[in-house]
mmCIF file of N, CA, C and O in Angstrom:
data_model
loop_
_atom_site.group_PDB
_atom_site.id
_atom_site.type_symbol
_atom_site.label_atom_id
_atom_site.label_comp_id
_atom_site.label_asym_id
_atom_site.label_seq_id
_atom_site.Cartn_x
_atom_site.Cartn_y
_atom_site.Cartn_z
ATOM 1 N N UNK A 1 -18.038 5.667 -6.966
ATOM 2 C CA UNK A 1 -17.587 6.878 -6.284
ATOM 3 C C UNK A 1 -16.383 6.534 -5.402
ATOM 4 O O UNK A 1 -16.267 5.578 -4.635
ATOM 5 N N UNK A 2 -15.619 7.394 -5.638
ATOM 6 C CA UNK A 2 -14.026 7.226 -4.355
ATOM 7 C C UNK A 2 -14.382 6.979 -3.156
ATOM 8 O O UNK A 2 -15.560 7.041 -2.803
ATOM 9 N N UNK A 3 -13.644 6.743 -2.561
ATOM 10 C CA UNK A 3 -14.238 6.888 -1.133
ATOM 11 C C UNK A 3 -12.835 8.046 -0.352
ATOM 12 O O UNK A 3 -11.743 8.166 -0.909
ATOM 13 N N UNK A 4 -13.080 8.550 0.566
ATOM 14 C CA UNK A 4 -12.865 9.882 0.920
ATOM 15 C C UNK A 4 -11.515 9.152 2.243
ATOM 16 O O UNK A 4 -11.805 8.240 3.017
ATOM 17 N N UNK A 5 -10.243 9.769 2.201
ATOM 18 C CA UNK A 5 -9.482 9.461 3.531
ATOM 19 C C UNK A 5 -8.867 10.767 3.428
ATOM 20 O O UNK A 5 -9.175 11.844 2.919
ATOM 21 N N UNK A 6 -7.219 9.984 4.541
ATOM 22 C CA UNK A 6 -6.869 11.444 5.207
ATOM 23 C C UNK A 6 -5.909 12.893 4.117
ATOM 24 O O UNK A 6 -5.455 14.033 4.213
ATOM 25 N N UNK A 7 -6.069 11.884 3.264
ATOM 26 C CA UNK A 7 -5.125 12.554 2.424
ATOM 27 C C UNK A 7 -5.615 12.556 1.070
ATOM 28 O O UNK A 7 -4.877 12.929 0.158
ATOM 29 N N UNK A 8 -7.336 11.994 0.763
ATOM 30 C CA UNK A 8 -7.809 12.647 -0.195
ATOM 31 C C UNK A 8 -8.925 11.497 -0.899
ATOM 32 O O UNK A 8 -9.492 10.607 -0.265
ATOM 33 N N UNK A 9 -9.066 11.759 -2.311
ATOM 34 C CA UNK A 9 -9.834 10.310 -2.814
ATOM 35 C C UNK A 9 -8.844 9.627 -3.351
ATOM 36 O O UNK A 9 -7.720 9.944 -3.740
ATOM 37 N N UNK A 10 -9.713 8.175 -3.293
ATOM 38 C CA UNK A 10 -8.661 7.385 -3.775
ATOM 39 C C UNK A 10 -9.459 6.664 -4.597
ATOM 40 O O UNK A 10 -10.660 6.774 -4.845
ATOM 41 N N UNK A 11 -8.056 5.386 -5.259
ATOM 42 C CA UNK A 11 -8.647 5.183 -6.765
ATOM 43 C C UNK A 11 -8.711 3.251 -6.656
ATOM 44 O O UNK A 11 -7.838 2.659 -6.021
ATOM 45 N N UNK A 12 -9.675 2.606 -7.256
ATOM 46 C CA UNK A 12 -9.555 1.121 -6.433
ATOM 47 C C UNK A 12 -8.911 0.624 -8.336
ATOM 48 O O UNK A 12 -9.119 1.164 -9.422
ATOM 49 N N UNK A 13 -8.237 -0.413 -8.001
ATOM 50 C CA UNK A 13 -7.778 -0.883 -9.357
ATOM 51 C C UNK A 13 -8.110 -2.976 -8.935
ATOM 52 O O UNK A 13 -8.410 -3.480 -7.853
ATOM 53 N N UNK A 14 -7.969 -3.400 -9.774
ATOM 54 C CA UNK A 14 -7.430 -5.034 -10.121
ATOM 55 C C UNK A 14 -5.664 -4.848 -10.347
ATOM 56 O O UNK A 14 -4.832 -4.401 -11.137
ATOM 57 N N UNK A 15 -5.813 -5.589 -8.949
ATOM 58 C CA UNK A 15 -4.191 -6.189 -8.754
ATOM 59 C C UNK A 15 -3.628 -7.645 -8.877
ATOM 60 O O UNK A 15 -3.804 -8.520 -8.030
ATOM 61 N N UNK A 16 -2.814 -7.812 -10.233
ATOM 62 C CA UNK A 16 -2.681 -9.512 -9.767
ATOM 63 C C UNK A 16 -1.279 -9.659 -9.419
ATOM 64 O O UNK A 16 -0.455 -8.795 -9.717
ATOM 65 N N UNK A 17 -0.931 -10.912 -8.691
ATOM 66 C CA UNK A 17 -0.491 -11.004 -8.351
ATOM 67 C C UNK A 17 0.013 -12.905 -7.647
ATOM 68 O O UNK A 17 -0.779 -13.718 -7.170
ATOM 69 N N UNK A 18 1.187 -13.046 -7.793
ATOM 70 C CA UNK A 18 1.280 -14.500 -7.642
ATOM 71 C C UNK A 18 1.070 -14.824 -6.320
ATOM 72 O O UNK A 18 0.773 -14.067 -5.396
ATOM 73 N N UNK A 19 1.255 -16.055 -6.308
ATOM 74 C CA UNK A 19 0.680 -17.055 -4.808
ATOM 75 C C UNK A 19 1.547 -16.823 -3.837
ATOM 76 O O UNK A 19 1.098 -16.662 -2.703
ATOM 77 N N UNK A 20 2.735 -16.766 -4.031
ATOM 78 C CA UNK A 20 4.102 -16.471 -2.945
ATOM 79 C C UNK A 20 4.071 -15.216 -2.153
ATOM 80 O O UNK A 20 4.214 -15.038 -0.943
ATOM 81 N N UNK A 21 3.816 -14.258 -3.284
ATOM 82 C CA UNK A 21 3.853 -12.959 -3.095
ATOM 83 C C UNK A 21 3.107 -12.233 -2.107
ATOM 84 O O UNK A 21 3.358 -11.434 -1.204
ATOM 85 N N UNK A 22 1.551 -13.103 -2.867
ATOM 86 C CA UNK A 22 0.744 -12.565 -1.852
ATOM 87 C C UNK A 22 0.315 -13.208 -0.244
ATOM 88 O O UNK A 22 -0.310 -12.683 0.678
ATOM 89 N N UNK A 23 0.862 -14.378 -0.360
ATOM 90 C CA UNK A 23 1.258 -14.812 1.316
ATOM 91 C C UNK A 23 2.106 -14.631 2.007
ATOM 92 O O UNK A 23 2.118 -15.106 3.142
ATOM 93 N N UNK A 24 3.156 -13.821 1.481
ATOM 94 C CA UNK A 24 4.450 -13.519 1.909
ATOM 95 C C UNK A 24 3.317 -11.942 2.415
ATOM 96 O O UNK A 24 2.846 -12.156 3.532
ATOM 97 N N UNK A 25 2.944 -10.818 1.948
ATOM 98 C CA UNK A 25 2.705 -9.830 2.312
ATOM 99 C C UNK A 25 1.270 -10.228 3.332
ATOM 100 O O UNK A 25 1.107 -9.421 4.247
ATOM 101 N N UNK A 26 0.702 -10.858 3.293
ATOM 102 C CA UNK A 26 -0.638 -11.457 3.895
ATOM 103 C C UNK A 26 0.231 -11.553 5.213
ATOM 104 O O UNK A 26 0.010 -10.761 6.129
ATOM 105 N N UNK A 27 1.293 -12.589 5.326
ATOM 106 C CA UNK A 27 1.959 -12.997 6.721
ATOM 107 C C UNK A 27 2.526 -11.396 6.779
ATOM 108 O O UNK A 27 1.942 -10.929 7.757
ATOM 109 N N UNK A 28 3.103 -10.683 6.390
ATOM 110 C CA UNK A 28 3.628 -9.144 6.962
ATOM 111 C C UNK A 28 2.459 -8.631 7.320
ATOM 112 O O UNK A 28 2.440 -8.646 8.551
ATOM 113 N N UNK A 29 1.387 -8.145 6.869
ATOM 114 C CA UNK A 29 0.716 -7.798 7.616
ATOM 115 C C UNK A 29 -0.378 -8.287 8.756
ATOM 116 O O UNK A 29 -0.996 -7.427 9.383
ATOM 117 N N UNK A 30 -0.571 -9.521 8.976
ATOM 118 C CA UNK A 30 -0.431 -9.965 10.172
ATOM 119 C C UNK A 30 0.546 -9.645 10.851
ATOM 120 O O UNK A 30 0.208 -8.636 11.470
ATOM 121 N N UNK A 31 1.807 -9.975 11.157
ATOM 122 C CA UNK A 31 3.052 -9.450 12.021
ATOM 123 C C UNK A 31 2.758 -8.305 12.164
ATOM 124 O O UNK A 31 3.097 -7.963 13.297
ATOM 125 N N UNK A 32 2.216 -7.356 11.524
ATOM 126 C CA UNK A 32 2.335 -5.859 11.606
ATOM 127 C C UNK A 32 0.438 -5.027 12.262
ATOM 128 O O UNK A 32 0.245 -3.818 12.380
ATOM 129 N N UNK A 33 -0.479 -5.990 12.517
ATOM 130 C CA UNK A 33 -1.809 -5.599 12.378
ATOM 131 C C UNK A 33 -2.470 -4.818 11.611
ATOM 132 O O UNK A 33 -3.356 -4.027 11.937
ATOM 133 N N UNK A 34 -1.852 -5.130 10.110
ATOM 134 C CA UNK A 34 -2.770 -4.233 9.259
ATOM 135 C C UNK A 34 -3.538 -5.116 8.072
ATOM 136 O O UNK A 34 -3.103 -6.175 7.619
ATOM 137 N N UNK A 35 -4.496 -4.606 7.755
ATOM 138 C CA UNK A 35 -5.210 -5.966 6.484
ATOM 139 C C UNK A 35 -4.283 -5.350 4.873
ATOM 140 O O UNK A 35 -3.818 -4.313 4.400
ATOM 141 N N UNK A 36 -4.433 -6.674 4.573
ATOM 142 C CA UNK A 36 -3.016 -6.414 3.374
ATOM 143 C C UNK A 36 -3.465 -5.472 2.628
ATOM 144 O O UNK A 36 -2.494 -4.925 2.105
ATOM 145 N N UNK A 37 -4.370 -5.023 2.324
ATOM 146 C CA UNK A 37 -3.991 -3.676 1.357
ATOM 147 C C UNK A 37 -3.935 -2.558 2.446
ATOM 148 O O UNK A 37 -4.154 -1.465 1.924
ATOM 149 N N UNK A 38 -3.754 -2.493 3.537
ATOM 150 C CA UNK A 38 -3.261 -1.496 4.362
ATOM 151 C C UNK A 38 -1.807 -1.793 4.296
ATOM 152 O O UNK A 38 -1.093 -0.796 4.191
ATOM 153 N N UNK A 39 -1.431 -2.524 4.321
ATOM 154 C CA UNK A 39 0.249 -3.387 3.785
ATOM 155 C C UNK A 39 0.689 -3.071 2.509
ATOM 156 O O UNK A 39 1.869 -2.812 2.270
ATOM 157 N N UNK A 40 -0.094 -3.076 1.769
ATOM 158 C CA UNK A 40 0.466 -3.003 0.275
ATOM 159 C C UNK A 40 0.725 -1.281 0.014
ATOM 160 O O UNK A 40 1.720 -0.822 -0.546
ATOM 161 N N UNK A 41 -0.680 -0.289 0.687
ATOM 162 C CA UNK A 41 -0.118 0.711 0.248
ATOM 163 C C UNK A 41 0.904 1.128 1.095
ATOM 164 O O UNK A 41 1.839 1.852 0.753
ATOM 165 N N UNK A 42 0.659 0.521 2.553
ATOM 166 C CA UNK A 42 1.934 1.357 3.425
ATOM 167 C C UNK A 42 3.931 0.689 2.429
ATOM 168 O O UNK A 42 4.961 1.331 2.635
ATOM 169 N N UNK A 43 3.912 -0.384 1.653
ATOM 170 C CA UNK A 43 5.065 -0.586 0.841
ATOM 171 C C UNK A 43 5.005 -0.013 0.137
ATOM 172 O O UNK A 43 6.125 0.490 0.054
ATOM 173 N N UNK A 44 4.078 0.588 -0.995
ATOM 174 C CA UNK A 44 4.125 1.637 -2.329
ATOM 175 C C UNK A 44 4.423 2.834 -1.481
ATOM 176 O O UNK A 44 5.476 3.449 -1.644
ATOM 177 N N UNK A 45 3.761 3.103 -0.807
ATOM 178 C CA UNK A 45 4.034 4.654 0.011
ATOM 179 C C UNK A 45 5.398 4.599 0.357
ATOM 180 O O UNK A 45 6.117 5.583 0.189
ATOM 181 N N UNK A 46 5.885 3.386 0.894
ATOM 182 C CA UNK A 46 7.569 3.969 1.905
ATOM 183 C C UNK A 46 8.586 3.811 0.217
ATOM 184 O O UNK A 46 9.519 4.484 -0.221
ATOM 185 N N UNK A 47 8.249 3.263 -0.037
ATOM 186 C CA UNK A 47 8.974 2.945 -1.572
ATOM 187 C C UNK A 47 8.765 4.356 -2.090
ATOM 188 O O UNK A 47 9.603 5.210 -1.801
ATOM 189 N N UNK A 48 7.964 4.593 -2.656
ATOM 190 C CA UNK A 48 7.729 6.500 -3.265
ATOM 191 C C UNK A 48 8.375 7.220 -2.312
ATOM 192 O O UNK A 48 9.090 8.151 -2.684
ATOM 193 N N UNK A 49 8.260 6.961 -1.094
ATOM 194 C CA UNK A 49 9.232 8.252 -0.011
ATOM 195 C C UNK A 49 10.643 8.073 -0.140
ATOM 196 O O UNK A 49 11.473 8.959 -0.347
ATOM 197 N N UNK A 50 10.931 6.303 0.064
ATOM 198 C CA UNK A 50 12.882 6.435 -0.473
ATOM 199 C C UNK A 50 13.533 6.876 -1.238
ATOM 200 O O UNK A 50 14.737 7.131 -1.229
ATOM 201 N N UNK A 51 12.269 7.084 -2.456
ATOM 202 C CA UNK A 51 12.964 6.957 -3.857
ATOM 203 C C UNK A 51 12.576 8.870 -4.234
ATOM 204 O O UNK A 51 12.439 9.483 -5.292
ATOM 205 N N UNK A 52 12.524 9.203 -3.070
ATOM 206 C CA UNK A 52 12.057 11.078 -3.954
ATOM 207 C C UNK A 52 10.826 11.157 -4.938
ATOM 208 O O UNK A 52 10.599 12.133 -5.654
ATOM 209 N N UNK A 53 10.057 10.012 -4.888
ATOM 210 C CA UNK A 53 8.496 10.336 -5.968
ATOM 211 C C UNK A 53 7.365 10.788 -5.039
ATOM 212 O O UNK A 53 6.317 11.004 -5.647
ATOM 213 N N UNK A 54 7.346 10.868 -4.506
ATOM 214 C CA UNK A 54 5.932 11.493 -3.826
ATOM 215 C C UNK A 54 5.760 12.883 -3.779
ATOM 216 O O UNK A 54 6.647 13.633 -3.372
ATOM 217 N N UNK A 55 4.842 13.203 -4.111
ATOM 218 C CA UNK A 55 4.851 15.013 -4.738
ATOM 219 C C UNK A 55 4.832 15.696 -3.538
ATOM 220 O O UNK A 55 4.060 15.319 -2.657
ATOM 221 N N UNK A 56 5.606 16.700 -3.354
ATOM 222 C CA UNK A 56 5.683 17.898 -2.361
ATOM 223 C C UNK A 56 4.456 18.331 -1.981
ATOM 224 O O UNK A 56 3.604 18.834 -2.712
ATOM 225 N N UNK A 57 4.355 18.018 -0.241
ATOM 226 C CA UNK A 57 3.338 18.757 0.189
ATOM 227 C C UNK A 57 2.851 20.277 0.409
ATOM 228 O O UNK A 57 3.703 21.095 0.756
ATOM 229 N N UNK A 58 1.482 20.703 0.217
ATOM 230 C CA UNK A 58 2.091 22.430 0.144
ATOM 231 C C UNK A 58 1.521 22.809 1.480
ATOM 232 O O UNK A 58 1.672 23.951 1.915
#
């Protein structure tokens, strides 16, 4: 079952990902106080907002 936030359900997947990558974002979100997949979506999210993909709110 999803689990429920502020903006709706969400969907859990398998992410891989190399060794660099993911200590490079591990150390950002430390610097930033968030646990890395609070990091990872806050980068997919600002990335979809630069780029005009995030669907219009109504």
């Amino acid at each position: 079952m999803a689990k429920e936030n502020k903006e709706g359900k969400t969907k859990s997947f398998v992410l891989r990902i190399d060794n660099d990558t993911m200590e490079a974002i591990e150390k950002w979100a430390a610097d930033e106080f968030r646990s890395v997949n609070g990091q990872i979506l806050y980068i997919l999210n600002r990335s979809l907002k630069d780029n005009g993909r995030l669907p219009k709110k109504k």
